[in-house]
Amino acid sequence: MGPSKADRILDFDTLSKYMSFPTSVIILLTRRSLNRDITVGNTLFGLVSLASPILVVDRPRSIAIGTPVSLEAAASRLEDVTIFQENAVHSKTAQAGGVVADGTGVQAGADAKAIEEPQKEAPSIEAFDKFLEEYVTPFVEISDKIDPLVAEQAKLFEKALLEERKFLQAASKSAPVDASSPVFQSALAPINEVIVKAVEVKDANRTSKFFNNLNAVAEGIPALGWICVTTPVSYIPDYKDSAQFWSNRILKEYKESDPNQVKWATTFIRIFDGLKNYVKEFHTTGPSWNAQGGSFEENLAKASSSAAPAVPSPPPTPVSGAGGPPPPPPPPPASVFEAKEEQQPTGMNAVFSELNKGENITAGLKKVDKSQMTHKNPELRASSAVPAKKTVPVPPKKPASLSEKSPKEKKPPKKELVDNKWMVANFENESDIITIDGDMQQSIFIANCASSIIQIKGKVNAITLNECTKVGLVVEKAISGIDVIKSRNFEVQVTDSVPMISIDQSESGSLYLSASSLDTEVFTSSTTSLNINVPESDDMKELAVPEQFKHTVKNGKLISTIVEHAG
């Protein structure tokens, strides 16, 4: 049966303006279209009731509602309409669930399987997220209260840890990868890039008021490189000690004036303790891998894409030749506009120039009148214009080379091991920490250094700091002790223990003792402005070394006591 003549043909483009589906048309049947032929493309449909009033047709070219048909003809086509509707509904349901529907329909259970449940993270990743929330988030929040520069560097510190999380997440799902492989090295690149940026913040702002904060983060952030070593638990404390050297300065400076700075210093140092505990529990010998896991490179790409933040697009680059005047040419050299002054001869050249004038040599002389001649005018001789006695010439001064000491020649810095003695000398304004790895048979001699930091790792025999200014010394262990001689504005920090510290002819020094070095004996002579800092809960307590003594003679003996000032 061919299509009947339509009363009206509705174009698909016209209908789509009023429909919410660009690829389908929903036909709502009303009493006006009841018992009429409906032609869709080349297919003729007929409906006899409103029991199923909605017809969904995919991509029809045209729709026509024709003349009334008989009850038998409409009933014969009702089954076709029902099948068409069911197929259309199943197709839409499958597409919504992420499954491509074929023309024959989809099973109802496919929709539920199309939505996958999110995979549960490994316990090590869940613990790392807890570590970030407990230790790192408070540090970023308190940094916002200090200074924008400090906040910027703190966010870089957090970003480096987030990049490290991607690495650990991929490792937990991957088979082991050798640390020397290109895949492993490329995975470290994002972490290293953020670490470099954090250090650059410190280097670019050396005159900042908050340089101690910037230095603390810059010295501590390399601890995130624990994923590259096989003994990460002992790797982290080394960088904690370097960072704590600067955090102790913050505690000392702002102890009474700024509680936010005190909280910042303690919160930052706590991060290293939390990181060490986390690594000790899950990554004792390096990052934990999954022996039955897949490709590390693929899992890392998935972790990076799922957690990659949206990066704003850069502003468009201006197109050359888009209009506007060209920049002005550079100004010509100054010598073009400046008139050169005629140089007058000096020295022996001036003498020969005068002699070469010949008869004109007297042209510049002034004629003297008789009234101005002293030998012809007695009044001038009697006046004070002519002195009665000749003035005694002033003896010449001694040459500067004889009266003043010549400045010392600046020697090149050196750090070398001679037999069993390390020689560290002539370092000045050194930006990086000077590190020495010593052993029990070696002694350290440091001389003529200024504005530098020296760190002694390991257990050494003895350490001497001689004639140094503004030098920070970080010591782990010493068998004999530490000697400080003729030094000014120095700082000595003991992270483990030393039996004795001797300070002679020095001034303005600070000693920082750890909890395990409180039994250290300190000897001072001819020393002023020395303070000893000891740990007290989360802070450092400063103790001043006495400088004033009272001496009395009793029974032929000299008795000395410390003068205490009450008030």
Coordinates of C-alpha atoms in Angstrom, one line a residue:
M1 CA 0.0 0.0 0.0
G2 CA 1.6 3.3 -1.1
P3 CA 1.5 6.5 0.9
S4 CA -1.7 8.4 0.8
K5 CA -1.9 12.0 -0.3
A6 CA -0.9 14.2 2.6
D7 CA -3.0 17.1 3.8
R8 CA 0.2 18.9 4.9
I9 CA 3.9 18.1 4.8
L10 CA 6.1 19.4 7.7
D11 CA 9.7 19.9 6.9
F12 CA 12.2 18.4 9.4
D13 CA 14.2 21.7 9.6
T14 CA 11.1 23.5 10.6
L15 CA 10.1 21.0 13.3
S16 CA 13.6 20.9 14.8
K17 CA 13.3 24.5 15.9
Y18 CA 10.7 23.4 18.4
M19 CA 12.2 20.1 19.4
S20 CA 14.9 19.4 21.9
F21 CA 16.5 16.5 19.9
P22 CA 18.5 17.5 16.9
T23 CA 18.7 13.9 15.5
S24 CA 15.1 12.8 16.4
V25 CA 11.6 14.0 16.1
I26 CA 8.9 13.4 18.7
I27 CA 5.4 13.3 17.3
L28 CA 2.7 13.9 19.9
L29 CA -0.5 12.4 18.6
T30 CA -3.7 14.4 19.2
R31 CA -7.3 13.8 18.3
R32 CA -6.6 15.9 15.1
S33 CA -4.3 13.2 13.9
L34 CA -6.3 10.3 15.1
N35 CA -7.2 7.7 12.5
R36 CA -4.9 9.3 9.9
D37 CA -2.0 8.1 8.0
I38 CA 1.5 9.3 9.2
T39 CA 4.2 9.1 6.5
V40 CA 7.8 9.3 7.7
G41 CA 10.2 9.1 4.8
N42 CA 9.0 6.2 2.7
T43 CA 7.3 4.5 5.6
L44 CA 3.5 4.8 6.1
F45 CA 2.1 4.4 9.7
G46 CA -1.4 4.5 10.9
L47 CA -2.8 4.8 14.5
V48 CA -6.3 4.2 15.7
S49 CA -6.1 5.2 19.4
L50 CA -4.3 7.4 21.8
A51 CA -3.1 4.5 24.0
S52 CA 0.5 5.3 22.8
P53 CA 0.4 8.9 21.9
I54 CA 4.2 9.5 21.4
L55 CA 6.2 8.4 18.3
V56 CA 10.0 8.9 18.1
V57 CA 11.5 8.9 14.6
D58 CA 15.3 9.2 14.0
R59 CA 16.5 11.6 11.3
P60 CA 13.3 11.7 9.1
R61 CA 13.5 13.7 5.9
S62 CA 9.8 14.7 6.1
I63 CA 6.7 14.0 8.0
A64 CA 3.2 13.9 6.4
I65 CA -0.2 13.5 8.0
G66 CA -2.6 12.1 5.4
T67 CA -6.3 11.3 5.0
P68 CA -8.2 9.0 7.3
V69 CA -7.8 5.3 6.8
S70 CA -9.9 2.3 7.6
L71 CA -9.8 0.6 11.0
E72 CA -8.3 -2.6 9.5
A73 CA -5.5 -0.7 7.7
A74 CA -4.6 1.2 10.8
A75 CA -4.6 -1.8 13.0
S76 CA -2.3 -3.7 10.7
R77 CA 0.3 -1.1 11.1
L78 CA 0.0 -0.6 14.8
E79 CA 2.4 -3.5 15.5
D80 CA 5.1 -1.8 13.3
V81 CA 4.7 1.4 15.3
T82 CA 5.1 -0.4 18.6
I83 CA 8.3 -2.2 17.5
F84 CA 9.7 1.1 16.1
Q85 CA 9.1 2.8 19.5
E86 CA 10.7 0.0 21.5
N87 CA 13.8 0.1 19.3
A88 CA 14.1 3.8 19.5
V89 CA 13.8 3.8 23.3
H90 CA 16.4 1.1 23.7
S91 CA 18.7 3.0 21.4
K92 CA 18.5 6.1 23.5
T93 CA 19.0 4.2 26.8
A94 CA 22.1 2.5 25.5
Q95 CA 23.6 5.8 24.2
A96 CA 23.0 7.4 27.6
G97 CA 24.9 4.5 29.3
G98 CA 27.9 4.8 27.1
V99 CA 27.1 1.8 24.8
V100 CA 26.7 2.2 21.0
A101 CA 23.3 0.7 20.0
D102 CA 22.8 -1.3 16.9
G103 CA 19.7 -1.3 14.9
T104 CA 18.3 -4.4 16.6
G105 CA 18.0 -3.1 20.2
V106 CA 20.1 -3.5 23.4
Q107 CA 19.6 -5.6 26.5
A108 CA 18.3 -3.8 29.5
G109 CA 21.2 -5.0 31.8
A110 CA 23.9 -3.4 29.6
D111 CA 23.1 0.1 31.0
A112 CA 24.1 -0.9 34.5
K113 CA 27.4 -2.4 33.4
A114 CA 28.3 0.6 31.4
I115 CA 28.9 2.7 34.5
E116 CA 32.0 1.4 36.3
E117 CA 32.5 1.9 39.9
P118 CA 35.7 4.0 40.8
Q119 CA 38.7 1.9 41.7
K120 CA 39.8 2.1 45.3
E121 CA 43.3 3.6 45.9
A122 CA 46.1 1.7 47.4
P123 CA 46.6 2.1 51.2
S124 CA 49.8 3.9 50.6
I125 CA 48.1 6.6 48.5
E126 CA 45.3 7.0 51.0
A127 CA 47.9 7.5 53.7
F128 CA 49.7 10.0 51.6
D129 CA 46.5 12.0 51.1
K130 CA 46.0 12.0 54.9
F131 CA 49.6 13.2 55.3
L132 CA 49.0 16.1 52.9
E133 CA 45.8 17.1 54.8
E134 CA 47.4 16.8 58.3
Y135 CA 50.8 18.4 57.6
V136 CA 51.0 20.3 54.3
T137 CA 47.6 22.0 54.2
P138 CA 48.1 23.8 57.6
F139 CA 51.6 24.9 56.4
V140 CA 50.1 26.5 53.2
E141 CA 47.4 28.2 55.2
I142 CA 49.8 29.8 57.7
S143 CA 52.1 30.9 54.9
D144 CA 49.3 33.0 53.4
K145 CA 49.4 35.0 56.7
I146 CA 53.1 35.8 56.5
D147 CA 53.8 37.3 53.1
P148 CA 52.9 36.7 49.4
L149 CA 56.4 35.5 48.6
V150 CA 56.3 33.0 51.4
A151 CA 52.8 31.9 50.3
E152 CA 54.0 31.5 46.7
Q153 CA 56.9 29.2 47.7
A154 CA 54.7 27.2 50.1
K155 CA 52.3 26.5 47.2
L156 CA 55.2 25.3 45.1
F157 CA 56.2 23.0 48.0
E158 CA 52.6 21.6 48.0
K159 CA 52.6 21.3 44.2
A160 CA 55.9 19.3 44.3
L161 CA 54.2 16.9 46.8
L162 CA 51.1 16.6 44.5
E163 CA 53.4 15.7 41.6
E164 CA 55.1 13.1 43.8
R165 CA 51.6 11.7 44.6
K166 CA 51.1 11.0 40.9
F167 CA 54.4 9.2 40.8
L168 CA 53.4 7.0 43.8
Q169 CA 49.9 6.4 42.5
A170 CA 51.3 5.1 39.2
A171 CA 53.9 3.0 41.0
S172 CA 51.3 1.3 43.1
K173 CA 49.6 0.0 39.9
S174 CA 52.8 -0.8 38.0
A175 CA 55.5 -3.4 37.8
P176 CA 58.9 -2.3 39.2
V177 CA 61.0 0.0 37.0
D178 CA 64.7 0.5 37.3
A179 CA 65.7 3.9 38.6
S180 CA 68.2 4.4 35.8
S181 CA 65.7 3.8 33.0
P182 CA 64.5 6.7 30.9
V183 CA 60.9 6.2 31.9
F184 CA 61.8 6.6 35.6
Q185 CA 63.9 9.7 34.9
S186 CA 61.2 11.3 32.9
A187 CA 58.7 10.7 35.6
L188 CA 60.9 12.7 38.0
A189 CA 61.1 15.7 35.7
P190 CA 57.8 17.4 36.9
I191 CA 58.9 17.0 40.5
N192 CA 62.3 18.4 39.9
E193 CA 60.9 21.3 37.9
V194 CA 58.8 22.5 40.8
I195 CA 61.7 22.1 43.2
V196 CA 63.9 24.3 41.0
K197 CA 61.2 27.0 40.9
A198 CA 60.9 26.9 44.8
V199 CA 64.7 27.4 45.1
E200 CA 64.6 30.2 42.5
V201 CA 62.1 32.1 44.6
K202 CA 64.8 32.2 47.4
D203 CA 67.6 33.2 45.0
A204 CA 65.6 36.0 43.4
N205 CA 64.7 37.6 46.8
R206 CA 67.9 37.7 48.9
T207 CA 67.1 41.1 50.2
S208 CA 63.6 40.1 51.4
K209 CA 62.6 40.6 55.0
F210 CA 61.5 37.0 55.0
F211 CA 64.7 35.5 53.6
N212 CA 64.9 33.1 56.5
N213 CA 61.5 31.6 55.6
L214 CA 62.5 31.3 51.9
N215 CA 65.8 29.7 52.8
A216 CA 64.2 27.2 55.1
V217 CA 61.9 25.9 52.3
A218 CA 64.7 26.0 49.8
E219 CA 67.0 23.9 52.0
G220 CA 64.2 21.4 53.0
I221 CA 62.4 20.8 49.7
P222 CA 65.2 18.5 48.2
A223 CA 64.0 15.9 50.8
L224 CA 61.3 15.0 48.3
G225 CA 64.0 13.3 46.3
W226 CA 63.6 10.3 48.7
I227 CA 61.9 8.4 45.9
C228 CA 65.3 8.1 44.1
V229 CA 67.2 6.4 47.0
T230 CA 67.1 2.9 48.5
T231 CA 67.3 4.2 52.1
P232 CA 64.8 7.0 52.2
V233 CA 64.1 6.9 56.0
S234 CA 67.7 8.1 56.7
Y235 CA 67.7 10.5 53.7
I236 CA 64.9 12.8 54.9
P237 CA 66.5 13.9 58.3
D238 CA 69.5 15.4 56.6
Y239 CA 67.4 18.0 54.8
K240 CA 65.3 18.5 58.0
D241 CA 68.5 19.6 59.8
S242 CA 69.3 22.0 57.0
A243 CA 65.9 23.6 57.1
Q244 CA 65.8 23.7 60.9
F245 CA 69.0 25.9 60.9
W246 CA 66.9 28.6 59.3
S247 CA 63.7 27.9 61.2
N248 CA 65.6 28.3 64.5
R249 CA 66.6 31.8 63.4
I250 CA 62.9 32.5 62.8
L251 CA 62.0 31.2 66.3
K252 CA 64.7 33.3 67.8
E253 CA 63.8 36.5 66.0
Y254 CA 60.0 36.4 66.3
K255 CA 59.6 34.5 69.6
E256 CA 58.1 37.5 71.3
S257 CA 56.8 39.6 68.4
D258 CA 55.0 37.4 65.9
P259 CA 53.1 34.2 66.8
N260 CA 52.4 33.5 63.2
Q261 CA 56.1 33.2 62.4
V262 CA 56.6 30.9 65.3
K263 CA 53.7 28.7 64.2
W264 CA 55.1 28.8 60.6
A265 CA 58.5 27.5 61.7
T266 CA 57.1 24.6 63.9
T267 CA 54.5 23.6 61.2
F268 CA 57.1 23.4 58.5
I269 CA 59.5 21.3 60.5
R270 CA 56.6 18.9 61.4
I271 CA 56.2 18.1 57.7
F272 CA 59.6 16.2 57.7
D273 CA 58.6 14.2 60.7
G274 CA 55.3 13.2 59.1
L275 CA 57.0 12.4 55.8
K276 CA 59.5 10.2 57.5
N277 CA 56.8 8.3 59.4
Y278 CA 54.9 7.8 56.2
V279 CA 57.9 6.6 54.2
K280 CA 59.0 4.3 57.1
E281 CA 55.5 2.6 57.0
F282 CA 55.0 2.2 53.2
H283 CA 58.3 2.8 51.3
T284 CA 61.2 1.5 53.5
T285 CA 63.5 0.7 50.6
G286 CA 62.1 3.1 48.0
P287 CA 58.8 3.5 46.2
S288 CA 56.4 0.6 46.6
W289 CA 55.6 -1.2 43.3
N290 CA 53.0 -3.8 42.2
A291 CA 54.6 -7.0 41.0
Q292 CA 51.3 -7.9 39.1
G293 CA 50.9 -4.3 37.9
G294 CA 50.9 -2.9 34.4
S295 CA 53.0 -0.4 32.5
F296 CA 54.4 2.4 34.6
E297 CA 54.4 4.8 31.7
E298 CA 50.8 4.2 30.9
N299 CA 49.7 4.4 34.6
L300 CA 51.7 7.6 35.1
A301 CA 50.0 9.2 32.0
K302 CA 46.6 8.2 33.5
A303 CA 47.4 9.7 36.9
S304 CA 48.7 12.9 35.3
S305 CA 45.7 13.4 33.0
S306 CA 43.2 12.7 35.8
A307 CA 44.8 15.2 38.2
A308 CA 46.1 17.7 35.8
P309 CA 44.8 21.2 36.7
A310 CA 43.4 23.4 34.0
V311 CA 46.1 25.7 32.7
P312 CA 44.9 29.1 31.5
S313 CA 45.7 29.8 27.9
P314 CA 48.3 32.5 27.3
P315 CA 47.2 35.8 25.8
P316 CA 47.5 36.0 22.0
T317 CA 50.7 37.1 20.7
P318 CA 50.4 40.4 18.8
V319 CA 50.8 40.1 15.1
S320 CA 53.6 42.0 13.6
G321 CA 52.5 44.6 11.1
A322 CA 49.1 44.9 12.6
G323 CA 49.4 48.7 12.7
G324 CA 50.8 51.4 14.9
P325 CA 54.0 53.4 14.5
P326 CA 57.4 51.5 14.7
P327 CA 59.5 52.0 17.8
P328 CA 61.7 55.1 17.8
P329 CA 65.4 54.6 16.8
P330 CA 67.9 54.4 19.6
P331 CA 69.5 57.7 20.6
P332 CA 72.9 58.5 19.0
P333 CA 76.0 58.3 21.1
A334 CA 76.4 61.1 23.6
S335 CA 79.7 62.2 22.0
V336 CA 77.7 63.4 18.9
F337 CA 76.0 66.2 20.9
E338 CA 78.6 66.9 23.5
A339 CA 81.2 69.5 22.6
K340 CA 84.7 68.3 23.3
E341 CA 86.6 70.6 25.6
E342 CA 90.1 71.5 24.4
Q343 CA 92.5 69.7 26.6
Q344 CA 95.2 71.8 28.2
P345 CA 98.7 70.4 28.4
T346 CA 99.8 69.2 31.8
G347 CA 103.1 68.2 33.4
M348 CA 106.2 68.6 31.3
N349 CA 104.1 69.3 28.3
A350 CA 102.9 72.5 29.9
V351 CA 106.5 73.6 30.6
F352 CA 107.6 73.1 27.0
S353 CA 104.5 74.8 25.7
E354 CA 105.3 77.9 27.7
L355 CA 108.9 77.9 26.5
N356 CA 107.9 77.6 22.9
K357 CA 105.9 80.9 23.1
G358 CA 109.1 82.9 22.5
E359 CA 108.6 86.6 22.8
N360 CA 104.9 86.1 23.7
I361 CA 105.8 84.5 26.9
T362 CA 105.4 87.8 28.8
A363 CA 102.1 88.6 27.2
G364 CA 100.2 87.1 30.1
L365 CA 102.1 89.1 32.9
K366 CA 100.5 91.9 34.7
K367 CA 102.2 95.3 34.8
V368 CA 103.0 96.3 38.5
D369 CA 102.6 100.0 39.4
K370 CA 105.1 101.8 41.6
S371 CA 102.5 102.1 44.4
Q372 CA 102.3 98.3 44.5
M373 CA 106.1 97.9 44.8
T374 CA 107.1 97.2 48.5
H375 CA 110.7 98.4 48.0
K376 CA 109.5 101.8 46.9
N377 CA 106.5 102.1 49.2
P378 CA 107.3 102.0 53.0
E379 CA 103.6 101.8 53.9
L380 CA 103.4 98.4 52.3
R381 CA 106.4 97.1 54.2
A382 CA 104.8 98.3 57.5
S383 CA 101.5 96.6 56.7
S384 CA 100.6 93.0 57.4
A385 CA 100.5 92.3 53.8
V386 CA 104.2 91.4 53.9
P387 CA 105.1 88.9 56.6
A388 CA 108.1 89.8 58.8
K389 CA 109.3 86.2 59.0
K390 CA 109.4 83.5 56.5
T391 CA 106.9 80.7 57.0
V392 CA 108.4 77.3 57.8
P393 CA 107.5 74.8 55.1
V394 CA 105.3 71.9 56.2
P395 CA 107.3 68.6 56.3
P396 CA 106.0 66.1 53.7
K397 CA 103.8 63.3 54.9
K398 CA 105.1 59.8 54.9
P399 CA 104.0 57.6 52.0
A400 CA 100.8 55.7 52.6
S401 CA 102.7 52.5 52.0
L402 CA 104.8 53.1 55.1
S403 CA 102.2 54.4 57.5
E404 CA 99.3 52.1 56.6
K405 CA 99.2 48.3 56.3
S406 CA 98.5 47.1 52.8
P407 CA 95.2 45.2 52.5
K408 CA 95.4 41.5 52.6
E409 CA 95.4 39.8 49.3
K410 CA 92.2 37.8 48.7
K411 CA 93.0 34.2 48.4
P412 CA 90.9 31.7 46.4
P413 CA 88.5 29.5 48.4
K414 CA 89.5 25.9 48.9
K415 CA 88.1 22.7 50.4
E416 CA 90.5 19.8 50.4
L417 CA 91.5 16.8 52.4
V418 CA 95.2 16.7 53.4
D419 CA 96.1 13.5 55.2
N420 CA 93.4 13.2 57.8
K421 CA 92.5 16.9 58.0
W422 CA 89.9 18.8 56.0
M423 CA 90.9 22.3 55.1
V424 CA 88.0 24.8 54.5
A425 CA 89.2 28.3 53.9
N426 CA 88.5 31.7 52.2
F427 CA 84.8 31.1 51.4
E428 CA 82.8 34.3 51.3
N429 CA 79.1 35.0 50.5
E430 CA 78.7 31.4 49.4
S431 CA 75.0 30.8 48.4
D432 CA 75.1 27.0 48.7
I433 CA 75.8 25.0 51.8
I434 CA 79.4 23.8 52.0
T435 CA 79.0 20.1 52.9
I436 CA 81.7 17.7 54.2
D437 CA 81.3 14.0 54.7
G438 CA 83.8 13.1 57.5
D439 CA 84.7 10.0 59.5
M440 CA 86.2 9.3 62.9
Q441 CA 89.8 9.6 61.8
Q442 CA 89.4 13.1 60.3
S443 CA 89.4 16.6 61.8
I444 CA 88.0 19.7 60.3
F445 CA 89.8 23.1 60.2
I446 CA 87.7 26.1 59.0
A447 CA 89.4 29.5 58.6
N448 CA 88.9 33.0 57.1
C449 CA 85.3 32.3 56.0
A450 CA 82.5 34.9 55.9
S451 CA 78.7 34.8 55.3
S452 CA 78.6 31.1 54.6
I453 CA 77.1 27.9 56.0
I454 CA 79.1 24.8 56.5
Q455 CA 77.6 21.4 57.4
I456 CA 79.6 18.5 58.8
K457 CA 78.0 15.1 58.2
G458 CA 79.0 12.0 60.1
K459 CA 81.1 11.5 63.2
V460 CA 84.4 13.3 63.1
N461 CA 87.4 13.7 65.5
A462 CA 87.6 17.4 66.1
I463 CA 86.4 20.7 64.5
T464 CA 88.0 24.2 64.7
L465 CA 86.4 27.4 63.5
N466 CA 89.1 30.1 63.3
E467 CA 88.8 33.9 62.4
C468 CA 85.4 33.6 60.7
T469 CA 82.6 36.1 60.5
K470 CA 78.9 35.4 60.0
V471 CA 79.4 31.7 59.6
G472 CA 76.8 29.0 60.4
L473 CA 78.2 25.6 61.4
V474 CA 76.0 22.5 61.5
V475 CA 77.6 19.6 63.3
E476 CA 76.3 16.0 63.7
K477 CA 78.9 14.3 66.0
A478 CA 82.4 15.1 67.2
I479 CA 84.6 12.8 69.4
S480 CA 86.8 15.5 70.8
G481 CA 84.7 18.7 70.5
I482 CA 84.4 22.0 68.8
D483 CA 86.8 25.0 69.1
V484 CA 85.8 28.5 68.1
I485 CA 88.6 31.1 68.0
K486 CA 88.6 34.8 67.1
S487 CA 85.2 34.6 65.4
R488 CA 82.3 37.1 65.3
N489 CA 78.6 36.7 64.7
F490 CA 78.8 32.9 64.4
E491 CA 76.2 30.2 64.9
V492 CA 76.9 26.6 65.9
Q493 CA 74.2 23.9 65.8
V494 CA 74.6 20.4 67.1
T495 CA 72.1 17.9 65.7
D496 CA 73.4 14.9 67.7
S497 CA 76.0 15.2 70.4
V498 CA 79.5 16.6 71.1
P499 CA 81.3 16.3 74.5
M500 CA 82.7 19.8 74.6
I501 CA 82.6 23.3 73.0
S502 CA 85.4 25.8 73.6
I503 CA 85.0 29.5 72.6
D504 CA 88.0 31.9 72.9
Q505 CA 88.3 35.6 72.0
S506 CA 85.0 35.6 70.2
E507 CA 81.8 37.7 70.3
S508 CA 78.2 37.7 69.3
G509 CA 77.7 33.9 69.0
S510 CA 74.8 31.5 69.3
L511 CA 74.9 27.8 70.2
Y512 CA 71.9 25.5 69.3
L513 CA 71.9 22.3 71.2
S514 CA 69.6 19.3 70.5
A515 CA 67.9 17.2 73.1
S516 CA 70.7 14.6 72.9
S517 CA 73.5 17.2 73.4
L518 CA 72.3 18.9 76.6
D519 CA 75.3 17.3 78.5
T520 CA 77.7 19.3 76.3
E521 CA 80.3 21.2 78.4
V522 CA 80.8 24.8 77.1
F523 CA 84.1 26.7 78.0
T524 CA 84.4 30.4 77.3
S525 CA 87.3 32.9 77.7
S526 CA 87.5 36.5 76.5
T527 CA 84.1 36.0 74.9
T528 CA 81.1 38.4 74.9
S529 CA 77.4 38.3 73.8
L530 CA 77.2 34.5 73.7
N531 CA 73.8 32.7 73.9
I532 CA 73.0 29.0 74.3
N533 CA 69.7 27.8 72.9
V534 CA 68.1 24.6 74.2
P535 CA 64.9 22.9 73.1
E536 CA 61.7 23.5 75.2
S537 CA 58.6 21.7 73.8
D538 CA 58.2 23.0 70.3
D539 CA 60.3 26.1 70.8
M540 CA 63.9 27.0 71.7
K541 CA 64.8 28.6 75.0
E542 CA 67.6 31.2 74.9
L543 CA 70.1 31.2 77.8
A544 CA 72.6 34.1 78.1
V545 CA 76.2 33.2 79.1
P546 CA 77.4 35.5 82.0
E547 CA 80.0 38.2 81.2
Q548 CA 80.4 40.1 84.5
F549 CA 82.1 38.6 87.5
K550 CA 82.9 39.8 91.1
H551 CA 86.3 38.9 92.5
T552 CA 87.1 38.9 96.2
V553 CA 90.1 37.8 98.3
K554 CA 89.4 35.6 101.3
N555 CA 92.0 33.9 103.4
G556 CA 94.6 34.5 100.7
K557 CA 92.4 33.0 98.0
L558 CA 90.7 34.7 95.0
I559 CA 87.0 33.9 94.9
S560 CA 85.0 34.8 91.8
T561 CA 81.2 34.9 91.6
I562 CA 78.8 35.8 88.8
V563 CA 77.1 39.2 89.1
E564 CA 73.4 38.8 88.8
H565 CA 71.2 41.8 88.0
A566 CA 67.8 41.7 89.7
G567 CA 64.9 43.5 88.0

